[in-house]
XYZ file of C-alpha atoms in Angstrom:
240
model
C -10.643 25.057 -62.928
C -14.146 24.717 -64.320
C -16.653 23.066 -62.072
C -17.434 20.403 -64.680
C -13.782 19.375 -64.900
C -13.525 18.662 -61.137
C -13.274 14.997 -60.169
C -13.916 14.106 -56.512
C -10.923 12.318 -55.031
C -11.222 8.649 -54.286
C -11.233 7.644 -50.600
C -7.890 6.094 -49.774
C -8.022 2.383 -48.887
C -6.378 2.987 -45.506
C -8.926 5.685 -44.573
C -11.833 3.540 -45.683
C -10.473 0.586 -43.750
C -10.111 2.679 -40.603
C -13.669 4.009 -40.688
C -15.085 0.611 -41.503
C -13.373 -0.601 -38.339
C -14.909 2.326 -36.437
C -18.340 1.455 -37.796
C -18.094 -2.124 -36.578
C -16.806 -1.033 -33.159
C -19.607 1.507 -32.689
C -22.271 -0.978 -33.737
C -20.881 -3.600 -31.364
C -20.704 -1.045 -28.550
C -24.256 0.114 -29.228
C -25.516 -3.461 -29.214
C -23.725 -4.150 -25.927
C -25.187 -0.997 -24.359
C -28.686 -2.072 -25.378
C -28.193 -5.417 -23.656
C -26.777 -3.697 -20.577
C -29.696 -1.296 -20.497
C -32.164 -4.170 -20.686
C -30.655 -5.710 -17.532
C -30.464 -2.320 -15.808
C -34.188 -1.831 -16.389
C -34.796 -5.112 -14.572
C -32.563 -3.907 -11.727
C -34.593 -0.699 -11.539
C -37.812 -2.715 -11.330
C -36.537 -4.914 -8.489
C -35.191 -1.838 -6.701
C -38.576 -0.114 -6.874
C -40.225 -3.141 -5.285
C -37.629 -3.173 -2.501
C -38.033 0.554 -1.950
C -41.822 0.276 -1.835
C -41.530 -2.392 0.848
C -39.118 -0.296 2.928
C -41.412 2.726 2.823
C -43.735 0.834 5.142
C -41.190 1.248 7.940
C -42.149 4.917 8.046
C -45.713 3.870 8.776
C -44.576 2.064 11.922
C -45.069 -1.375 10.413
C -43.202 -4.144 12.292
C -39.601 -4.131 11.103
C -39.379 -7.939 10.643
C -42.432 -7.821 8.391
C -41.015 -4.939 6.364
C -37.615 -6.575 5.986
C -39.096 -9.903 4.948
C -40.726 -8.301 1.913
C -37.668 -6.233 1.054
C -35.257 -9.155 1.477
C -37.170 -11.156 -1.119
C -35.649 -8.890 -3.793
C -32.020 -9.410 -2.798
C -31.646 -12.730 -4.587
C -33.391 -11.227 -7.601
C -30.875 -8.382 -7.666
C -27.972 -10.774 -7.176
C -29.088 -12.770 -10.188
C -29.458 -9.610 -12.271
C -25.983 -8.377 -11.366
C -24.572 -11.765 -12.314
C -26.389 -11.431 -15.625
C -24.984 -7.931 -16.076
C -21.476 -9.148 -15.294
C -21.753 -11.817 -17.990
C -22.674 -9.190 -20.569
C -19.843 -6.841 -19.592
C -17.271 -9.659 -19.574
C -17.811 -10.007 -23.314
C -15.761 -6.829 -23.593
C -12.724 -7.503 -21.333
C -11.064 -4.505 -19.740
C -13.959 -2.176 -20.584
C -15.742 -2.145 -17.186
C -15.402 1.601 -16.638
C -16.345 2.371 -20.223
C -19.857 1.091 -19.507
C -19.962 1.559 -15.744
C -21.988 4.761 -16.048
C -24.885 2.754 -17.473
C -25.609 1.166 -14.076
C -23.869 3.549 -11.642
C -26.913 5.421 -10.287
C -28.975 2.240 -10.010
C -26.216 0.560 -7.997
C -25.910 3.536 -5.677
C -29.623 3.295 -4.918
C -29.375 -0.457 -4.362
C -26.518 0.047 -1.887
C -28.557 2.713 -0.105
C -31.501 0.344 0.388
C -29.292 -2.563 1.455
C -27.484 -0.330 3.946
C -30.756 0.915 5.426
C -32.074 -2.634 5.733
C -28.837 -3.753 7.380
C -29.031 -0.894 9.858
C -32.635 -1.750 10.721
C -31.550 -5.330 11.416
C -28.260 -4.712 13.246
C -27.860 -1.023 14.066
C -24.523 -1.119 12.221
C -23.201 0.019 8.870
C -23.234 -2.399 5.956
C -19.587 -2.943 5.051
C -18.364 -2.729 1.470
C -17.485 -6.423 1.409
C -20.920 -7.311 2.798
C -22.634 -5.296 0.081
C -20.504 -7.054 -2.552
C -21.433 -10.434 -1.125
C -25.148 -9.666 -1.125
C -25.003 -8.677 -4.799
C -22.460 -11.261 -5.909
C -20.020 -8.524 -6.938
C -16.862 -9.943 -5.387
C -15.060 -10.810 -8.623
C -12.020 -8.734 -9.586
C -13.369 -8.066 -13.091
C -16.815 -6.969 -11.900
C -16.826 -5.602 -8.366
C -18.741 -2.963 -6.430
C -17.139 0.371 -7.253
C -15.939 2.112 -4.091
C -17.528 5.467 -4.934
C -20.842 3.779 -5.707
C -20.741 2.237 -2.245
C -19.885 5.532 -0.546
C -22.573 7.472 -2.407
C -25.080 4.756 -1.538
C -24.186 5.101 2.143
C -24.725 8.858 1.886
C -28.138 8.248 0.329
C -28.969 5.985 3.277
C -27.999 8.787 5.652
C -30.503 11.078 3.917
C -33.286 8.670 4.917
C -32.475 8.764 8.629
C -34.089 12.078 9.674
C -37.436 11.025 8.253
C -37.180 7.672 10.005
C -36.384 9.342 13.334
C -39.327 11.743 13.130
C -41.757 8.948 12.319
C -40.402 6.705 15.071
C -40.763 9.457 17.669
C -44.300 10.094 16.468
C -44.975 6.384 17.017
C -43.595 6.601 20.580
C -40.018 5.361 20.158
C -38.223 8.135 22.041
C -34.882 6.336 22.169
C -34.571 6.209 18.371
C -33.060 9.722 17.999
C -30.209 8.851 20.384
C -29.370 5.665 18.489
C -29.487 7.316 15.076
C -27.497 10.332 16.249
C -24.748 8.073 17.581
C -24.686 6.089 14.332
C -24.592 9.141 12.059
C -21.970 10.862 14.209
C -19.657 7.854 13.912
C -20.363 7.583 10.182
C -19.685 11.271 9.585
C -16.412 11.025 11.514
C -15.363 8.033 9.398
C -16.092 9.911 6.164
C -13.950 12.808 7.355
C -10.950 10.485 7.202
C -11.286 10.469 3.407
C -9.756 13.056 1.101
C -12.803 13.450 -1.121
C -12.195 15.087 -4.488
C -15.109 13.687 -6.447
C -17.546 16.593 -6.757
C -20.721 14.505 -6.502
C -19.451 12.333 -3.651
C -18.213 15.400 -1.798
C -21.619 17.044 -2.214
C -23.401 13.963 -0.883
C -21.013 13.777 2.072
C -21.703 17.432 2.860
C -25.427 16.647 2.953
C -24.760 14.195 5.787
C -23.995 17.178 8.021
C -27.564 18.404 7.547
C -28.926 14.934 8.296
C -26.995 15.060 11.557
C -28.385 18.458 12.446
C -31.962 17.398 11.800
C -31.577 14.287 13.939
C -29.837 16.340 16.620
C -32.794 18.749 16.732
C -35.228 15.873 17.237
C -32.989 14.351 19.919
C -32.789 17.581 21.907
C -36.505 18.203 21.547
C -37.268 14.757 22.948
C -34.731 15.263 25.744
C -36.084 18.699 26.704
C -39.561 17.238 26.948
C -38.238 14.606 29.328
C -39.017 11.743 26.973
C -35.472 10.592 26.207
C -33.857 7.622 27.905
C -32.108 8.786 31.057
C -28.617 7.887 32.173
C -27.130 7.794 28.676
C -24.917 10.593 27.413
C -24.033 8.926 24.129
C -26.368 11.189 22.189
C -24.960 14.337 23.804
C -21.394 13.265 23.067
C -22.312 12.573 19.454
C -24.071 15.884 19.001
C -21.080 17.822 20.345
C -18.879 16.388 17.578
C -21.047 17.646 14.716
């Protein structure tokens, strides 16, 4: 057939209709992602302010003073997550389609909240408590379990640095307390059958946090600076 005699086939109505539908869906999805990203950028900004405030704890600033500044961002974050939830609810049933757009930011937020909670109480921030602080206790927009667990692992990574700085400032009982806390936390994580590669990797890093804190604890104890009459730290270290 001669090239000049060739007529390009007409697009079938059904094919054209399908791709027109795709075009609309992709444009709507792109628009929604842009709105989500705008809120996530605000979450990142509030998180940076909270993190900057918490860094002062490593400079031996009074904990109440440090927490007061950091706590001022919690209501800001709660409002932003409510705003994010409103955007995502415009696309019912699509939470996990867009979840990756705020996953890492939420993990960092959980990490900071967990560290703040530990500074205040010496205990772990529970999943339900984290949800309450961020207003994420609705069934259609909740705090993803893996985001919470990864955030807790991130918090664990901060502990060795905190211990070293506290000992430098003269708090020789801090290593014992942190070692006991991390030992219990590590034991709790071992109850889980972790198959998520990233979460498993972060859990494995907790073992190294334990070892670093253990080294500081033993160094303080050998120097005769540790609190006497308490074997909690030794018991915790033996379980690592």
